Coordinates of C-alpha atoms and ligand atoms in Angstrom, one line a residue:
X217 CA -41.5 -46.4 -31.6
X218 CA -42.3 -43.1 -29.8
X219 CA -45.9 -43.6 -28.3
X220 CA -48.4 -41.0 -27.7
X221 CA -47.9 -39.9 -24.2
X222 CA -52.0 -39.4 -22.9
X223 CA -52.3 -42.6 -24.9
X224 CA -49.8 -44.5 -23.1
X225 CA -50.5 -43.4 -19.5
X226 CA -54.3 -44.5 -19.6
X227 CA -53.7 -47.6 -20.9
X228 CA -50.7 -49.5 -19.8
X229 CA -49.2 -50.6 -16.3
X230 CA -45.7 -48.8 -15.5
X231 CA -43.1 -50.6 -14.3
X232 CA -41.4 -48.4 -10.5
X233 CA -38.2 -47.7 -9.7
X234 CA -37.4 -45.7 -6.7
X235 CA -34.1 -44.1 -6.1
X236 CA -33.1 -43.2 -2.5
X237 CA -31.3 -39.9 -3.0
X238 CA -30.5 -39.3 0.5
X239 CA -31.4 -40.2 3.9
X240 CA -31.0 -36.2 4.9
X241 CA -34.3 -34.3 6.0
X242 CA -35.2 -31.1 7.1
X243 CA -37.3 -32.3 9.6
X244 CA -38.0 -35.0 12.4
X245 CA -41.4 -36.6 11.7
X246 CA -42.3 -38.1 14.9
X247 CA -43.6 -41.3 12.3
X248 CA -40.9 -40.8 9.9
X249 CA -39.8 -44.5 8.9
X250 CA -36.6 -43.3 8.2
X251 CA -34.3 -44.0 11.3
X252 CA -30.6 -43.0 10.8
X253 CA -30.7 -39.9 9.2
X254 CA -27.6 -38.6 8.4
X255 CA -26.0 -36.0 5.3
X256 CA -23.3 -38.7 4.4
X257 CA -25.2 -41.5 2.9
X258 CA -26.3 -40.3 -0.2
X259 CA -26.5 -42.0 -3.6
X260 CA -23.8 -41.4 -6.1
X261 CA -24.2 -40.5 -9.6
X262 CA -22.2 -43.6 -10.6
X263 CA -24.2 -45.7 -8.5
X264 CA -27.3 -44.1 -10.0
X265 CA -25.9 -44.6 -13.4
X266 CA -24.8 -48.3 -13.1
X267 CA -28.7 -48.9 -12.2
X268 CA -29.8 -47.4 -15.3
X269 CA -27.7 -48.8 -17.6
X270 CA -28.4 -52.5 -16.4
X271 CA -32.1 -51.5 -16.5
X272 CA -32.3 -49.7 -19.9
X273 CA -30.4 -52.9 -21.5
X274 CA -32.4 -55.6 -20.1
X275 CA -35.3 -55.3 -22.1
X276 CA -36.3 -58.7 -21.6
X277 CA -36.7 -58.2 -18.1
X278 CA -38.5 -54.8 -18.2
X279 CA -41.3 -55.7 -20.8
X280 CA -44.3 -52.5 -19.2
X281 CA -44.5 -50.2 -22.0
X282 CA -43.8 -47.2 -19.5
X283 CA -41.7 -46.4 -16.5
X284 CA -42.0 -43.8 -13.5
X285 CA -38.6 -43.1 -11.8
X286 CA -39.0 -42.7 -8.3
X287 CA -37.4 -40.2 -6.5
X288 CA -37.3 -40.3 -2.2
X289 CA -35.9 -39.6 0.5
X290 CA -35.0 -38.1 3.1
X291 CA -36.1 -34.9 1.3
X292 CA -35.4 -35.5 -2.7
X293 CA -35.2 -32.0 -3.3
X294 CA -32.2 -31.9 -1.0
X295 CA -30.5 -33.8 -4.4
X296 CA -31.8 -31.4 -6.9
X297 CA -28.6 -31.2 -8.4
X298 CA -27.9 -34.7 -8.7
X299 CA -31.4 -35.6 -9.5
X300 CA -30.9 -33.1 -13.0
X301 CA -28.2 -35.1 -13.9
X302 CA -29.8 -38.7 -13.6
X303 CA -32.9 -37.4 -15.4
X304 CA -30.7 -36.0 -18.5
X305 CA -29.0 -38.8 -18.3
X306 CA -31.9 -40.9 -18.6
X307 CA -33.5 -39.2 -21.4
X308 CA -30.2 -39.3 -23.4
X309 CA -29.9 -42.9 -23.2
X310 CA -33.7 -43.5 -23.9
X311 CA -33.2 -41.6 -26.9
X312 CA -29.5 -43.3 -28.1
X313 CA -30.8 -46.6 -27.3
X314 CA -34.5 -46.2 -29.4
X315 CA -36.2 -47.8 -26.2
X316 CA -39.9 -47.8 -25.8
X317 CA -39.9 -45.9 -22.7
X318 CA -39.0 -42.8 -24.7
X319 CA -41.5 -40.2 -24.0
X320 CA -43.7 -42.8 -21.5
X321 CA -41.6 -42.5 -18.6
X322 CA -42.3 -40.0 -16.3
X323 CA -40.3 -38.6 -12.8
X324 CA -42.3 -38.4 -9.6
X325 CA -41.2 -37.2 -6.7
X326 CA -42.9 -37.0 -2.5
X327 CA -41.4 -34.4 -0.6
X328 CA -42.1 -32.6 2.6
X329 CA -42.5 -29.0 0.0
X330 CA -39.8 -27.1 2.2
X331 CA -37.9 -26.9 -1.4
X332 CA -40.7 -26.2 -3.8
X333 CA -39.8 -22.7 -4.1
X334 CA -36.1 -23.3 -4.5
X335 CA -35.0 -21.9 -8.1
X336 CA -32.7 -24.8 -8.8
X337 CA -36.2 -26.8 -8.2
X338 CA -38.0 -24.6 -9.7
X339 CA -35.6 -24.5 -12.9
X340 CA -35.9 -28.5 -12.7
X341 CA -39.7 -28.2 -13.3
X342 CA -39.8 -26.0 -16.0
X343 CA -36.6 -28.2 -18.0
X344 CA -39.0 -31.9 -17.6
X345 CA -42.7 -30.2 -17.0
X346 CA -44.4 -32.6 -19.2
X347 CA -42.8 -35.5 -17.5
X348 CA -43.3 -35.0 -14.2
X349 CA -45.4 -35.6 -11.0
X350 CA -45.0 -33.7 -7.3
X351 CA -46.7 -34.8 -4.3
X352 CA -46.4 -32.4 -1.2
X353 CA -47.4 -33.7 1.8
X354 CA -49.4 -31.5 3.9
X355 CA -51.4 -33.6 7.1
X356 CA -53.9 -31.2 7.2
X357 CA -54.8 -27.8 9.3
X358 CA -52.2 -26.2 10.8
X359 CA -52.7 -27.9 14.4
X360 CA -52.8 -31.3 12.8
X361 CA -49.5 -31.0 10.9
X362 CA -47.5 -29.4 12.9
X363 CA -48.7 -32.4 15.7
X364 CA -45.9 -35.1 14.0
X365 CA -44.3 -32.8 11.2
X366 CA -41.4 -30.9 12.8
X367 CA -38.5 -29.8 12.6
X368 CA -35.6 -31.2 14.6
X369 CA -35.9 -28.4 17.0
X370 CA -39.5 -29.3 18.0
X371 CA -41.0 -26.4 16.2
X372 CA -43.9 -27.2 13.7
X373 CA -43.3 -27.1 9.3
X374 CA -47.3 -26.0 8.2
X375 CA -46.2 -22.3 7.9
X376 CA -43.0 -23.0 5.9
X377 CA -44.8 -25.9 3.5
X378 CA -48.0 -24.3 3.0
X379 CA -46.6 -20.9 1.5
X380 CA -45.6 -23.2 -1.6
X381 CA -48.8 -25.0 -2.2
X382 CA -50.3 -21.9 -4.6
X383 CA -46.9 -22.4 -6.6
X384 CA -47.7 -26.1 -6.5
X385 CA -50.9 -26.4 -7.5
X386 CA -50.7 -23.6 -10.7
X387 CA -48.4 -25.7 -11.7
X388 CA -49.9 -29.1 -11.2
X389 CA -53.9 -28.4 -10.6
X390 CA -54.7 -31.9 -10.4
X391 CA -52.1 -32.9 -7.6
X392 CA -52.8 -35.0 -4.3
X393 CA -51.7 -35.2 -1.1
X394 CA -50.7 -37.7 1.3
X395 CA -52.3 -37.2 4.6
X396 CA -50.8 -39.9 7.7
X397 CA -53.4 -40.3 10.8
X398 CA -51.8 -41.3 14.2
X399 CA -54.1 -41.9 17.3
X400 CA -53.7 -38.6 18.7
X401 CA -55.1 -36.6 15.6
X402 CA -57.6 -38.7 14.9
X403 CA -60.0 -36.0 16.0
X404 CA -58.9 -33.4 13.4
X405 CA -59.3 -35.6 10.9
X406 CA -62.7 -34.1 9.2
X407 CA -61.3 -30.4 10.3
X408 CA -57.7 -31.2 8.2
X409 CA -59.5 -32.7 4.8
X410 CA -62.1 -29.9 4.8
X411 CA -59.1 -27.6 5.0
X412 CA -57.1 -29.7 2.5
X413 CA -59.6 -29.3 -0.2
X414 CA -60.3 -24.9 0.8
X415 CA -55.8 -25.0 0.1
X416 CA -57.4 -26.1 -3.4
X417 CA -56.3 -29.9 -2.9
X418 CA -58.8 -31.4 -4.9
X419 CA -57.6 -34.5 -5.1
X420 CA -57.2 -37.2 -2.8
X421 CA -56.1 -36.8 0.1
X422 CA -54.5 -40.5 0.5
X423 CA -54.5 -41.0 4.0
X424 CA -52.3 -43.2 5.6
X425 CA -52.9 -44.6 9.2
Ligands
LIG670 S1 -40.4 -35.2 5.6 FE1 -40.5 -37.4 5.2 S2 -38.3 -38.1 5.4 FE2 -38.5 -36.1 6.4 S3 -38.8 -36.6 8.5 FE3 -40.8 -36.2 7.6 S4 -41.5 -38.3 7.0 FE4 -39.3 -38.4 7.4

């Protein structure tokens, strides 16, 4: 029942599921498509358990042979706490329940990196390291970035996010980034990759218009 984890991950199709954590953020993205953000709706761990256990006992209707958990926000990291929890719980009923997503799952997170450093994030890591995936986004030079991704104050994010890429990418070298064009910095566009990739982004970046 247990499957080879490299194995499974080239060859099969995983089934999504996203949990909204929060609709809290550090910061005010002037394209953010999150309107209403606010500290009280957050998701519940019943809420996030009730979801699991329909999912993990309908087999029949969950037949891809792996599954990546979703985490978003808001900022997820803001949930760190709560996130722990539904990822133990997770694996203990994959385990109690001998179901075929045990070790081919994996936990993938987007966040805005303000976090990364946090030790309760960082303990996270370490506890599901083989299981997980982390994208930062970072839009690109420092100009660039800190043109849409601010703070609620006005002031820009790059200096605060790009102090945690070296963390980051020691511990996940092949990670990507997900870089959003808007009209106005449209010209920094060749600038903001070539500056992506000297951070030691090697991958991607996904850009997003
Ligand atoms: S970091 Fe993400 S959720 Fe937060 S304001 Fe920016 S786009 Fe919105």
């Amino acid at each position: 029942m247990i499957k080879e984890q490299k194995e499974q991950w080239q060859e099969s199709i995983a089934k999504n599921i996203t949990f909204i954590v929060t609709k809290d953020c550090q910061l005010a993205c002037k394209y953010c498509y999150l309107v209403g953000k606010n500290i009280d709706e957050r998701m519940s761990f019943d809420v996030a358990k009730a979801a699991i256990d329909y999912i993990l006992t309908h087999w029949d209707l969950f037949k891809e042979d792996s599954v990546v958990w979703d985490f978003i926000g808001g900022d997820p990291f803001l949930e760190i706490e709560l996130i722990d929890k539904i990822c133990d719980y997770i694996k203990k009923r994959l385990f109690e329940l001998s179901h075929p997503w045990f070790n081919s799952y994996r936990f993938s997170f987007s966040t805005n990196g303000l976090m990364y450093n946090d030790k309760r994030v960082q303990n996270y890591i370490q506890k599901n390291r083989t299981h997980i995936s982390i994208g930062i986004t970072i839009d690109g030079t420092e100009r660039k970035h800190d043109l849409n991704r601010v703070y609620k104050n006005g002031a820009g994010s790059y200096k605060d996010v790009v102090k945690n890429i070296p963390l980051w990418l020691k511990q996940f070298p092949d990670a990507s980034t997900k870089v959003t064009i808007s009209s106005t910095d449209i010209p920094y566009i060749k600038e903001s990759v070539l500056h992506l990739y000297s951070l030691g982004i090697k991958n991607g970046p996904i850009i997003k218009s």
